[in-house]
PDB file of C-alpha atoms in Angstrom:
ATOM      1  CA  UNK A   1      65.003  89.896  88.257  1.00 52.00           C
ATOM      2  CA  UNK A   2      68.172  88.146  87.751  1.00 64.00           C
ATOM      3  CA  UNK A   3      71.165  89.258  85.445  1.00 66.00           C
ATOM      4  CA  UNK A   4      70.659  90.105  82.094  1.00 74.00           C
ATOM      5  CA  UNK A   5      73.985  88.755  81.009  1.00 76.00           C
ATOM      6  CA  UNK A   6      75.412  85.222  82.412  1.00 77.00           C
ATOM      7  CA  UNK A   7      78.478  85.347  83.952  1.00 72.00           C
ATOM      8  CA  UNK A   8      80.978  84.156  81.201  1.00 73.00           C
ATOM      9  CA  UNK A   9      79.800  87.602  79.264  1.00 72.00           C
ATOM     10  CA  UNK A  10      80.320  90.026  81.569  1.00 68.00           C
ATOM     11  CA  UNK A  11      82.926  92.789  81.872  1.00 68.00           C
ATOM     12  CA  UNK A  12      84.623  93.178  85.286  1.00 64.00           C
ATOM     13  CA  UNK A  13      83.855  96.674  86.421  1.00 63.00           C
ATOM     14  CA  UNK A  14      87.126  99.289  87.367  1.00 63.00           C
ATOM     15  CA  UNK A  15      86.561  97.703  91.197  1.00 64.00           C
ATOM     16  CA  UNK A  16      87.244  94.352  89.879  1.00 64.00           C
ATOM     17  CA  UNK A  17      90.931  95.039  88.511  1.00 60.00           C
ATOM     18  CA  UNK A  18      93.910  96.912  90.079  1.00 63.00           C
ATOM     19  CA  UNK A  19      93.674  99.034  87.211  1.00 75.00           C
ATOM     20  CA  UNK A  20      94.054 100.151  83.354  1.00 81.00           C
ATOM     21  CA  UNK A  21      96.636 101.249  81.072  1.00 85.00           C
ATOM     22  CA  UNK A  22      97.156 102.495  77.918  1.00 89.00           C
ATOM     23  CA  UNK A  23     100.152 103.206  75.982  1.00 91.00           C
ATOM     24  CA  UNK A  24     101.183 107.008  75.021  1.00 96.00           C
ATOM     25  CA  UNK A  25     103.848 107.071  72.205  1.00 95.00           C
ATOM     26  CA  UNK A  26     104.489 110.914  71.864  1.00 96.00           C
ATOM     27  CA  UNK A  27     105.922 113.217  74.756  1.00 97.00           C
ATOM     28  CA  UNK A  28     103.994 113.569  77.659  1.00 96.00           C
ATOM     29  CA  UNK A  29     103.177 117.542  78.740  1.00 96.00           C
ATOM     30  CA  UNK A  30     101.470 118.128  81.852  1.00 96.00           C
ATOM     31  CA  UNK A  31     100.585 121.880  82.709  1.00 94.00           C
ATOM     32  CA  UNK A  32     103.049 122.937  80.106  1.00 96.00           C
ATOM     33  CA  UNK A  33     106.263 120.737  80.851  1.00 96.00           C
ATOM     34  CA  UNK A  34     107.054 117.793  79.315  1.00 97.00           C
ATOM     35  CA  UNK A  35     107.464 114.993  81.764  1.00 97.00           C
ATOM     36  CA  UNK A  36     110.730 112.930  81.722  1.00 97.00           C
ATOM     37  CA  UNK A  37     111.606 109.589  83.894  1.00 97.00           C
ATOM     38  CA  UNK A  38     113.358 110.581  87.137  1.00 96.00           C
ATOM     39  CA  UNK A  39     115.767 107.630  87.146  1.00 96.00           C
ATOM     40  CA  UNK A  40     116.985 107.869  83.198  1.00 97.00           C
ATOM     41  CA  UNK A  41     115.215 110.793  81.221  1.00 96.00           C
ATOM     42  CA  UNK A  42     113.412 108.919  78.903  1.00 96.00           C
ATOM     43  CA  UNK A  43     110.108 111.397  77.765  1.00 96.00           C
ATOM     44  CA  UNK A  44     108.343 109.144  75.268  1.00 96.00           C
ATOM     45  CA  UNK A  45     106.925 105.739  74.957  1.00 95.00           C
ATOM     46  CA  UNK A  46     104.907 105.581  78.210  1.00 96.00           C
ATOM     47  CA  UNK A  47     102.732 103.410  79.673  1.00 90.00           C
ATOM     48  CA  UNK A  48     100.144 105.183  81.658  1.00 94.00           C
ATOM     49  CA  UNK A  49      98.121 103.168  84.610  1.00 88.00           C
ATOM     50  CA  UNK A  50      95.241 104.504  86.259  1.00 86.00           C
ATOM     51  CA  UNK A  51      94.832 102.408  89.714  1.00 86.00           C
ATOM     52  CA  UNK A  52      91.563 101.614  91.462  1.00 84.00           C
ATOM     53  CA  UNK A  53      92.383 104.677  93.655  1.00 88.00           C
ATOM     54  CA  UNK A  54      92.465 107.047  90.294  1.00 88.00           C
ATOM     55  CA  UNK A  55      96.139 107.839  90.818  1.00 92.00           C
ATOM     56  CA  UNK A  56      97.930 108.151  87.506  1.00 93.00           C
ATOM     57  CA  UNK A  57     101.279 106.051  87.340  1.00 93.00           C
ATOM     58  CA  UNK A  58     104.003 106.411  84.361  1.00 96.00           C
ATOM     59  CA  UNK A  59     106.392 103.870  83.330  1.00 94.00           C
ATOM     60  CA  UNK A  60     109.021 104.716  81.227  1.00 96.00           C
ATOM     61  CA  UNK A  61     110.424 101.752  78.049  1.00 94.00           C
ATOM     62  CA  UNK A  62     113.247 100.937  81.119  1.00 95.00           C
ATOM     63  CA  UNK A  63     110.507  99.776  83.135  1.00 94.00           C
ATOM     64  CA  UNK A  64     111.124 102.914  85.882  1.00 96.00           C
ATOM     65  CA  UNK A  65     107.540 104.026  87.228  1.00 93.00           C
ATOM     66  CA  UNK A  66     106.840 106.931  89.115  1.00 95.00           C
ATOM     67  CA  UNK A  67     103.508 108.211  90.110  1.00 96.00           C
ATOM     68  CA  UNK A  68     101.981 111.593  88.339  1.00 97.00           C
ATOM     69  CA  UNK A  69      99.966 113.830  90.235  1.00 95.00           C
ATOM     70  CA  UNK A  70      99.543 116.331  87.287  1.00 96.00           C
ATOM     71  CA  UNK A  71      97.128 114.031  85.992  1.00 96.00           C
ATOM     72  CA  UNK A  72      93.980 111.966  87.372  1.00 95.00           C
ATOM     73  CA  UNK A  73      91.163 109.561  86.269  1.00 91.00           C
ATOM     74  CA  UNK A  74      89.070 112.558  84.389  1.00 94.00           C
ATOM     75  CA  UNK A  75      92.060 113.331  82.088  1.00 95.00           C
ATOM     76  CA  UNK A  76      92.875 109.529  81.599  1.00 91.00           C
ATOM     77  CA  UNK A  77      89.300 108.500  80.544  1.00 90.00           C
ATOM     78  CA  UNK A  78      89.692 111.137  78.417  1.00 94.00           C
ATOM     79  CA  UNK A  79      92.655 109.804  76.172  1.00 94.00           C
ATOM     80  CA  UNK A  80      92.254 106.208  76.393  1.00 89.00           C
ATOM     81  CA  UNK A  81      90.124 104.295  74.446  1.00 81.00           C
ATOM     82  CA  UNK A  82      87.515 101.461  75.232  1.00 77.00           C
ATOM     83  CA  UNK A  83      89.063  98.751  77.175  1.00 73.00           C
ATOM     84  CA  UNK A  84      90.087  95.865  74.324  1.00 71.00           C
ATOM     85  CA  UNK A  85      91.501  93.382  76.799  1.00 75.00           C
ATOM     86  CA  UNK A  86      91.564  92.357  80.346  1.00 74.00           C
ATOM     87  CA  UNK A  87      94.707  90.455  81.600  1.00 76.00           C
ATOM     88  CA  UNK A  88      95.476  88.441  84.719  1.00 73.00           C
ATOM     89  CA  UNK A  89      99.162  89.898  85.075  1.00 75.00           C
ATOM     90  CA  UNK A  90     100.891  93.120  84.993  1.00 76.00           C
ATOM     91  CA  UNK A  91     103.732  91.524  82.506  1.00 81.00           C
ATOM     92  CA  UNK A  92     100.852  90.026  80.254  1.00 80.00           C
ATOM     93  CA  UNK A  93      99.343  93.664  79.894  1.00 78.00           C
ATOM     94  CA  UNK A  94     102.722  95.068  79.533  1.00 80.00           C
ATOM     95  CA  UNK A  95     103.988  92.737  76.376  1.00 81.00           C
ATOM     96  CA  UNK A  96     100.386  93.075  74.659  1.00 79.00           C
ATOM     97  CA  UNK A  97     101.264  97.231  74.980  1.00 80.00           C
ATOM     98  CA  UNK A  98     104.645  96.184  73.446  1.00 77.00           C
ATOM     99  CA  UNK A  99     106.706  96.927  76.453  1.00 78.00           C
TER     100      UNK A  99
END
């Protein structure tokens, strides 16, 4: 039976893109600590990736990014919402998250 949906319509599945992200605006905590950027402190206004390996990456408003192993896949499917847009670039997906 071929494809329901042409081509042009469908979604690309979490194997199709390095990854998702999603913006969180309040302090992060993670098994009771709030998490803060290595490199400059910052604890707010993150951008949280989840790769095509489930690893959980933060980047901080200064663009410093440092990988979280308090959290996985399961806890960011959780929090995020539906997927609204797919971009081709990291910096696209970056400025429509306001960063």
């Amino acid at each position: 039976m071929p494809d329901f949906l042409p081509p042009e319509l469908r979604v690309p599945s979490r194997q199709d893109v390095a990854g998702v992200m999603m913006r969180w605006l309040q302090p992060l905590v993670v098994d009771g600590e709030v998490r803060t950027c290595p490199e400059c402190g910052a604890y707010r206004d993150w951008i949280v990736f989840c790769m095509r390996d489930d690893s959980i990456w933060l980047r901080c408003r200064a663009g410093h990014e440092t990988k979280e192993p308090g959290l996985d896949a399961v806890w960011f499917n959780r929090h995020s919402g539906p997927v609204d847009q797919f971009h081709p670039t990291l910096e696209e997906g970056l400025r429509h998250l306001g960063h």
